[in-house]
C-alpha positions in Angstrom: 5.1 81.7 200.4 1.9 79.6 200.3 1.8 76.0 201.4 0.7 75.0 197.9 3.7 76.7 196.2 6.0 75.1 198.7 4.5 71.6 198.2 4.6 71.8 194.4 8.2 72.9 194.5 9.3 70.0 196.7 7.4 67.5 194.5 8.9 68.7 191.2 12.4 68.6 192.7 11.9 65.2 194.2 10.6 63.7 190.9 13.6 65.3 189.0 16.0 63.9 191.5 14.6 60.3 191.1 14.8 60.5 187.3 18.3 61.9 187.3 19.6 59.2 189.8 18.0 56.4 187.7 19.1 57.4 184.2 22.1 59.8 184.4 24.9 57.6 185.6 24.7 54.5 183.4 27.9 54.3 181.4 30.0 51.3 180.4 33.3 52.9 181.3 32.5 52.8 185.0 34.0 49.7 186.3 34.6 48.0 189.7 37.6 45.8 188.9 40.5 47.3 186.9 42.9 45.4 184.7 46.4 45.1 185.9 48.2 47.5 183.4 47.3 50.7 181.6 49.1 53.1 179.3 48.0 56.2 181.3 46.7 56.4 184.8 45.0 59.7 185.7 44.4 60.4 189.4 41.4 62.6 190.0 38.3 63.1 187.9 38.1 66.8 188.5 38.1 69.6 186.0 41.6 68.7 184.5 41.1 64.9 185.0 38.0 64.9 182.9 39.7 66.7 180.0 42.7 64.5 180.2 40.8 61.2 180.2 38.7 62.3 177.2 41.6 63.5 175.1 44.0 60.7 175.9 41.3 58.0 175.3 40.7 59.4 171.7 43.4 57.1 170.6 41.8 53.6 170.6 45.3 52.0 170.8 45.9 53.2 174.4 44.3 52.1 177.6 43.4 54.9 180.1 42.4 54.5 183.7 40.8 57.3 185.6 40.8 57.0 189.4 38.4 59.0 191.5 37.9 58.9 195.3 34.3 60.1 195.2 31.0 58.7 193.9 28.4 60.1 191.5 27.4 63.7 192.3 23.8 64.3 193.4 21.1 65.9 191.3 21.3 69.3 192.8 24.8 69.9 191.7 23.3 70.4 188.2 21.2 73.4 189.3 23.3 76.6 189.0 21.8 78.4 191.9 22.1 75.5 194.3 25.9 74.9 194.1 26.2 75.0 197.9 23.8 72.1 198.3 26.6 69.7 197.6 29.1 71.3 200.1 29.9 69.5 203.3 28.2 66.3 202.1 29.5 63.1 200.6 30.7 64.9 197.5 32.9 67.4 199.3 36.3 66.8 201.0 35.4 69.7 203.3 39.1 70.4 204.1 39.4 71.8 207.7 42.4 74.1 207.7 44.5 74.7 210.8 43.4 77.4 213.2 44.5 80.6 211.7 46.7 83.2 213.4 46.0 86.2 211.4 42.4 85.7 210.2 39.1 83.8 210.7 38.5 85.1 214.2 34.8 84.9 213.6 34.8 81.2 212.8 34.7 78.3 215.3 38.2 77.7 216.5 39.4 80.1 213.9 39.2 77.2 211.5 38.3 77.8 207.8 36.5 75.0 205.9 37.6 74.8 202.3 35.2 73.0 199.9 36.8 70.5 197.5 34.7 68.5 195.1 34.7 64.7 195.6 33.3 62.7 192.6 33.2 63.0 188.8 33.7 66.6 187.9 35.4 67.5 191.2 35.2 71.1 192.4 33.9 72.0 189.0 30.6 70.4 190.2 30.2 72.2 193.4 31.6 75.7 192.5 29.6 78.8 191.4 30.3 78.1 187.7 31.9 81.5 187.0 34.0 81.8 183.8 37.0 83.9 183.2 40.6 83.7 181.9 42.0 86.1 184.5 44.2 89.0 183.3 47.2 88.9 180.9 49.6 89.9 183.6 48.8 86.7 185.5 50.5 84.6 182.9 53.5 87.0 182.5 54.0 86.6 186.3 54.1 82.9 185.9 56.8 83.2 183.3 58.8 85.4 185.5 58.5 82.8 188.3 60.1 80.2 186.1 57.0 78.6 184.6 57.8 79.1 180.9 55.5 78.3 177.9 52.2 79.1 179.7 51.7 82.8 178.8 48.3 84.0 177.6 49.5 83.7 174.0 50.7 80.2 174.6 47.3 79.2 176.0 45.0 81.1 173.5 44.8 78.2 171.0 43.6 75.9 173.8 41.1 78.4 175.2 39.7 78.6 171.6 39.7 74.8 171.4 37.9 74.4 174.6 35.6 77.4 174.7 35.5 78.8 171.2 36.7 82.1 172.6 39.4 83.8 174.5 37.1 86.4 176.1 35.9 86.3 179.6 32.5 87.8 178.6 30.9 85.4 176.2 27.7 83.6 175.3 28.0 80.4 173.2 24.6 81.0 171.7 26.2 83.7 169.7 28.6 81.2 168.0 28.2 80.8 164.3 26.7 77.5 163.1 30.0 76.2 161.9 33.6 76.7 162.9 35.8 76.4 166.0 33.3 78.2 168.3 30.4 75.7 167.5 32.7 72.7 167.9 34.1 73.8 171.3 33.1 71.3 174.0 32.6 73.9 176.8 29.4 76.1 176.7 29.1 79.5 178.2 26.1 81.6 179.3 26.4 85.4 179.6 24.1 87.1 182.1 21.0 88.6 180.6 21.3 92.2 179.5 18.0 93.0 181.2 19.4 91.9 184.6 18.9 95.2 186.6 21.5 94.7 189.2 24.2 94.0 186.6 23.2 97.0 184.6 23.2 99.3 187.8 26.7 97.9 188.8 28.0 98.5 185.3 26.7 102.0 185.2 28.1 102.9 188.5 31.5 101.5 187.6 31.5 103.4 184.4 30.6 106.6 186.3 33.6 106.3 188.5 36.0 104.6 186.1 39.6 105.5 186.3 42.8 104.0 184.9 42.9 100.1 185.5 39.2 99.9 186.1 37.7 96.8 184.4 34.1 95.7 184.6 33.0 92.2 183.5 29.5 90.8 183.3 29.0 87.5 184.9 29.6 84.5 182.5 28.9 80.9 183.6 29.5 77.4 182.4 25.9 76.6 181.7 23.9 74.9 178.9 20.2 74.6 178.7 19.9 76.0 182.3 22.1 73.3 183.7 25.8 73.2 185.0 28.0 72.3 182.2 31.6 71.8 183.3 34.3 69.5 182.0 32.5 66.4 183.3 29.6 67.1 181.0 31.6 68.5 178.1 34.5 66.0 178.0 34.1 63.0 180.2 30.5 62.1 179.6 30.9 61.8 175.7 33.9 59.5 176.3 32.3 57.1 178.8 31.3 54.5 176.3 34.9 54.0 175.0 36.2 50.5 175.6 39.7 51.8 176.2 38.6 54.2 179.0 38.0 52.7 182.5 36.8 54.9 185.4 37.1 53.7 189.0 34.9 55.5 191.6 35.2 55.4 195.3 38.9 54.5 194.8 41.6 56.5 196.5 45.1 56.9 195.1 47.6 56.2 197.8 51.1 56.5 196.4 53.3 56.0 193.3 55.8 53.2 193.2 59.1 54.0 191.6 61.9 51.8 190.2 65.2 53.8 189.7 63.2 57.0 189.8 60.8 55.9 187.1 57.1 55.6 188.0 56.0 52.0 187.5 52.7 51.6 189.3 50.0 53.2 191.4 48.8 51.9 194.8 45.0 52.3 195.1 42.5 51.7 197.9 39.0 50.8 196.9 36.0 51.2 199.2 38.4 52.1 202.0 39.6 48.6 202.5 40.9 46.9 199.3 44.5 47.7 198.5 45.8 47.1 194.9 48.7 48.0 192.7 48.0 49.1 189.1 50.9 49.2 186.6 51.5 51.8 184.1 53.2 51.6 180.7 53.7 55.4 180.0 52.6 58.0 182.6 50.8 58.7 185.8 49.1 62.1 185.7 48.1 63.7 189.1 45.0 65.8 188.8 43.8 65.3 192.4 43.9 69.0 193.3 46.0 71.4 195.4 45.5 69.4 198.6 45.6 65.7 197.5 48.2 66.0 194.7 51.1 67.1 197.1 49.8 64.5 199.6 50.2 61.7 197.1 53.7 63.1 196.1 54.9 63.2 199.7 53.5 59.6 200.4 55.4 58.5 197.3 58.7 59.9 198.6 58.8 63.2 196.8 58.9 66.2 198.9 60.9 67.9 201.8 63.6 65.6 202.9 63.2 66.1 206.6 59.5 65.4 206.4 59.8 62.3 204.2 62.5 60.8 206.5 60.4 61.6 209.7 57.5 59.7 208.3 59.8 56.8 207.5 59.0 56.9 203.8 61.7 56.0 201.3 63.0 59.2 199.8 62.8 59.3 196.1 63.8 62.9 195.5 64.1 65.9 197.8 62.0 69.0 196.8 61.3 71.6 199.5 58.6 73.2 197.4 56.1 70.3 197.5 53.2 71.4 199.6 54.4 75.0 199.8 53.2 78.3 198.0 49.5 77.7 198.8 47.5 80.7 197.8 43.9 81.5 197.8 41.5 84.5 197.6 39.5 85.7 200.5 36.2 87.4 200.3 34.7 89.9 202.8 30.8 89.9 202.5 29.2 93.4 202.9 25.4 93.4 202.9 23.6 96.1 201.0 19.8 96.5 201.2 17.8 98.0 198.3 14.2 99.2 198.0 13.5 98.0 194.4 12.5 94.3 194.1 15.3 93.2 191.7 17.4 90.8 193.7 17.2 87.1 194.3 15.4 86.2 197.5 14.6 82.9 199.1 10.9 83.7 198.9 11.2 84.1 195.1 13.3 80.9 194.8 11.0 78.7 196.7 7.9 79.5 194.7 5.9 77.4 192.2 6.5 79.8 189.4 10.3 79.6 189.8 10.1 75.8 189.6 8.0 75.8 186.6 10.2 78.4 184.9 13.2 76.3 185.5 12.1 72.7 184.8 10.0 73.6 181.8 11.8 76.5 180.3 15.4 76.1 181.7 15.2 79.7 182.8 14.6 81.9 185.8 16.4 82.4 189.2 17.6 78.7 189.4 19.2 78.8 185.9 22.1 81.1 186.7 24.5 81.6 189.6 23.7 84.6 191.9 26.5 86.8 190.7 25.9 89.9 188.5 29.4 90.9 187.7 32.9 91.9 188.9 34.8 95.1 188.9 38.7 95.0 188.9 40.6 98.0 190.0 44.3 97.3 190.1 44.8 94.4 192.6 41.4 94.9 194.3 38.1 93.6 193.1 34.4 93.7 194.0 31.9 90.9 193.1 28.1 91.6 193.2 26.4 88.6 194.7 22.7 89.1 194.0 21.2 87.2 196.8 19.1 89.4 199.1 18.3 86.6 201.6 21.1 85.0 203.7 19.6 81.9 205.4 21.4 81.1 208.6 20.3 77.5 208.4 21.7 77.0 204.8 24.9 79.2 204.9 26.3 79.6 208.5 27.8 76.1 208.9 29.2 76.1 205.4 31.6 78.8 206.4 32.0 77.7 210.0 30.8 81.1 211.3 30.0 81.4 215.0 26.2 82.1 215.3 26.6 85.6 216.6 29.2 86.6 214.0 26.8 85.3 211.3 23.9 87.3 212.6 26.0 90.4 213.1 27.3 90.1 209.5 23.9 89.4 207.9 21.4 91.5 209.9 18.4 90.3 207.9 19.2 86.6 207.8 15.7 85.6 209.0 13.9 87.7 206.4 13.3 85.5 203.2 11.8 88.4 201.3 14.5 91.0 202.0 15.8 92.8 198.9 19.5 93.4 198.6 22.8 92.0 197.6 26.3 91.5 198.9 29.5 93.1 197.7 32.3 90.5 198.1 35.5 92.5 198.5 38.7 90.6 197.6 42.4 91.0 196.6 43.0 89.3 193.3 46.8 88.8 193.8 47.3 88.0 197.6 50.8 87.8 198.8 50.2 85.5 201.8 51.4 81.9 201.2 50.4 78.7 203.1 51.4 75.1 203.2 50.1 71.5 202.9 52.0 68.9 204.9 51.6 65.5 206.5 51.5 64.6 210.2 51.4 60.8 209.4 52.0 58.4 206.6 48.5 56.9 206.9 45.9 58.3 204.6 43.3 57.9 207.3 45.0 60.8 209.2 43.8 64.2 207.8 46.3 66.2 205.9 47.5 69.5 207.5 46.4 72.5 205.4 47.4 75.9 206.6 46.4 78.7 204.2 48.2 81.2 206.4 45.5 83.9 205.4 46.3 87.5 205.7 49.8 86.8 206.9 51.0 89.7 204.7 49.7 93.2 205.6 49.5 93.9 201.8 46.4 91.6 201.5 44.5 93.5 204.1 45.3 96.9 202.6 44.3 95.5 199.2 41.0 94.4 200.5 40.4 97.7 202.3 40.7 99.5 198.9 38.0 97.2 197.5 35.7 98.0 200.4 36.3 101.8 199.9 35.5 101.3 196.3 32.2 99.7 197.3 31.4 102.8 199.4 32.0 105.1 196.5 30.0 103.1 194.0 27.0 103.2 196.3 27.1 107.1 196.2 26.5 107.0 192.4 23.0 107.8 191.0 22.3 104.3 189.8 22.6 102.8 193.2 21.0 105.8 195.0 17.9 105.4 192.7 17.2 101.8 194.2 17.9 103.0 197.7 21.1 101.0 198.2 22.4 101.2 201.8 25.4 99.4 203.4 24.8 97.4 206.6 28.3 97.0 208.0 29.1 93.8 209.9 29.5 94.5 213.6 31.4 91.9 215.3 31.8 92.8 219.0 35.7 92.6 218.8 35.7 95.4 216.2 33.4 97.8 218.0 36.2 99.3 219.9 37.4 100.9 216.8 34.1 102.4 215.7 30.9 102.9 217.8 28.5 101.2 215.3 25.2 100.2 216.9 22.5 97.6 215.9 20.2 100.5 215.2 22.8 102.0 212.9 23.1 98.7 211.1 19.3 98.2 210.7 18.9 101.8 209.4 17.1 103.0 212.5 18.0 106.0 214.7 16.8 107.0 218.1 15.2 110.4 218.4 13.6 112.1 221.4 10.1 113.4 220.7 8.8 116.3 222.9 5.2 115.8 224.3 3.3 118.5 226.3 1.4 117.2 229.4 -2.2 118.4 229.6 -2.8 121.2 232.2 0.9 122.0 232.4 1.9 123.7 229.1 5.4 124.5 230.3 6.1 120.9 231.6 7.2 118.5 229.0 7.7 114.7 229.1 10.1 113.1 226.9 9.4 109.8 225.2 12.0 107.9 223.3 10.8 106.4 220.1 12.5 104.5 217.3 11.5 105.1 213.7 13.1 104.7 210.3 14.6 107.8 208.9 16.8 108.6 205.9 20.1 106.9 206.9 23.1 109.0 207.7 26.0 107.9 205.6 28.6 106.4 207.9 32.1 105.4 206.9 34.2 103.3 209.3 37.9 104.0 209.9 40.5 101.7 208.4 41.2 100.1 211.8 37.6 98.9 211.9 37.8 97.5 208.3 41.0 95.6 209.1 39.3 94.1 212.1 36.3 93.2 209.9 38.5 91.5 207.3 40.4 89.5 209.9 37.1 88.5 211.7 34.7 87.8 208.9 36.5 87.2 205.6 36.3 83.6 204.3 37.8 81.5 201.5 37.1 82.3 197.9 37.5 78.5 197.1 40.5 79.1 194.8 43.4 77.3 196.6 46.2 76.5 194.3 50.1 76.6 193.9 51.2 73.6 196.1 53.1 72.0 193.3 54.2 75.2 191.6 55.3 75.3 188.0 59.1 76.0 187.8 59.6 74.5 191.3 58.0 71.1 191.4 57.1 70.6 187.7 58.9 71.8 184.6 57.4 73.5 181.6 56.1 70.2 180.3 54.3 69.6 183.8 56.8 66.7 184.5 57.7 66.2 188.1 61.3 67.2 188.4 64.0 64.5 188.9 61.8 61.6 188.2 60.2 60.2 185.0 56.7 59.0 184.2 54.8 61.5 186.5 53.1 64.8 185.5 50.8 67.1 187.4 47.8 69.0 185.8 45.6 70.8 188.2 45.6 74.1 190.1 48.5 73.1 192.2 50.9 74.0 189.4 49.9 77.7 189.5 53.1 79.5 190.6 50.9 82.6 191.5 47.1 83.2 191.6 44.8 83.7 188.6 42.9 86.9 189.1 39.7 85.3 190.4 38.0 82.4 188.7 40.5 79.6 187.9 38.2 76.8 186.5 38.2 77.8 182.8 42.0 78.4 182.9 42.4 74.8 184.2 40.4 73.5 181.3 42.6 75.3 178.7 45.7 74.2 180.4 44.5 70.5 180.5 43.9 70.8 176.7 47.5 71.8 176.2 48.8 69.2 178.7 46.9 66.4 176.8 48.7 67.6 173.6 52.1 67.6 175.4 51.5 64.1 176.6 50.4 62.7 173.3 53.4 64.2 171.6 55.9 62.8 174.0 57.9 60.0 172.4 57.6 56.6 174.0 60.8 55.3 175.4 
């Protein structure tokens, strides 16, 4: 990459950032001093909170307050390819889990870092934008677990209202000029048909398709080349309503109850100013799967022994608050290719890429680096189309120890390396974790234990996904582009399989015989290293299990800590109290099969309707 191209890229990005910061965040609904009483108070301006604030404030007769702990998101959160740029900054809670017992051995102190958005849009502003409604069985499972009224059939009208479709593969540009689809607030972009990696992945999947094999092309929440989540689709159009107030840099502390009825919310502005805001109708918690149970417990709703030990007044005993945490884990497997069809850092940081994006809303920056996903029973593979894996950009985000990162991504210093990653995962993990408190002060970090890979089932499920990746790479479409797996080789796992660095790089040592002049029968042997056609190697299951426990990281989909049927009823009302509902991923009784964001949008649409139709006492 030339100095000229690099300089132009930086200049264009800097000018765009300045313009965005100056003009994008000027709305009259943002206030610094709230009034003393509102009809509805929504805690958390994340994916669900934005939908609720927009829908509830449609009635000019009600006053709505939206409370958000973070500040405005930065410019680069808008660029689809640079979603990780906002992680571990001021717009990310960067939740540090407890050291794991069964996983994360390749991370510093065995401690996963779980990104959680902090600011308008929440995690929807720092995720990879991927759209999907899961699988029909996900919702049937919820019903069996006691969360009635939230089946796929129940939610379809709200998916249509929000997205104009009930399909997980969809492009909003194909909507008719009039009708439900055109009016839908959320916009979707389907990966281009001419994307070669997607096409190859799809052909390979089709060639090996068996019962319960499902391939989906990547679809993302994008409009005109930019991130377009619920903040853009719902909240921004409502930010000039006089009856909607939004408080930023304000943390919700706890709910005050009188005779088990919510009467007010304690808030902390700028980390120092404590206030108490009263509510006429309801407080809706949309603070996410970590903060929502924290607020409940600080309010006196949760496990009796914990509440008493923290010397908090017990409002109602519920052992399920903070339990049932579930998340997906991803194991990255690097695959090199010989055809120049992947996304590399050298291509991204070029003048042509910047021009293509800022002038045409197109190119590498305009879509997340995912080509598609293949489901097979409970296992799944995502194709992450980045060939370059920058250690400087990515290592600390996942908390990898340096040697583990380098042994997992062998070409991390090559910005032009062509390749991709298969992310192997289990879409319905059985391991369950917890969220709890060690102190009643909000300044003390909450205790989050995902308990990853506690259940042997999750490991076996992920191994099946890895074996599927091996088989896919033997198909003609992948062979034609020279696809080759480079297995991670953490030192702890090498006792199960003798996999050398030369094997990983695709090099083999051979001994070449050389005849010494004057002595035709005497031969000197010289060891040389040269690339050859790689021998197909397949590790044993013991090695794969070791890899999973060493290298796999969070899929960023934590949920379930205020499960429907256990903590909230079918109307999302917190059990045994009145005036409090929950609407965020914490109400999922069991995982959605991969991407949850679009499901949350549809659920929030239904929640808004439930709240509006609730008679006022």
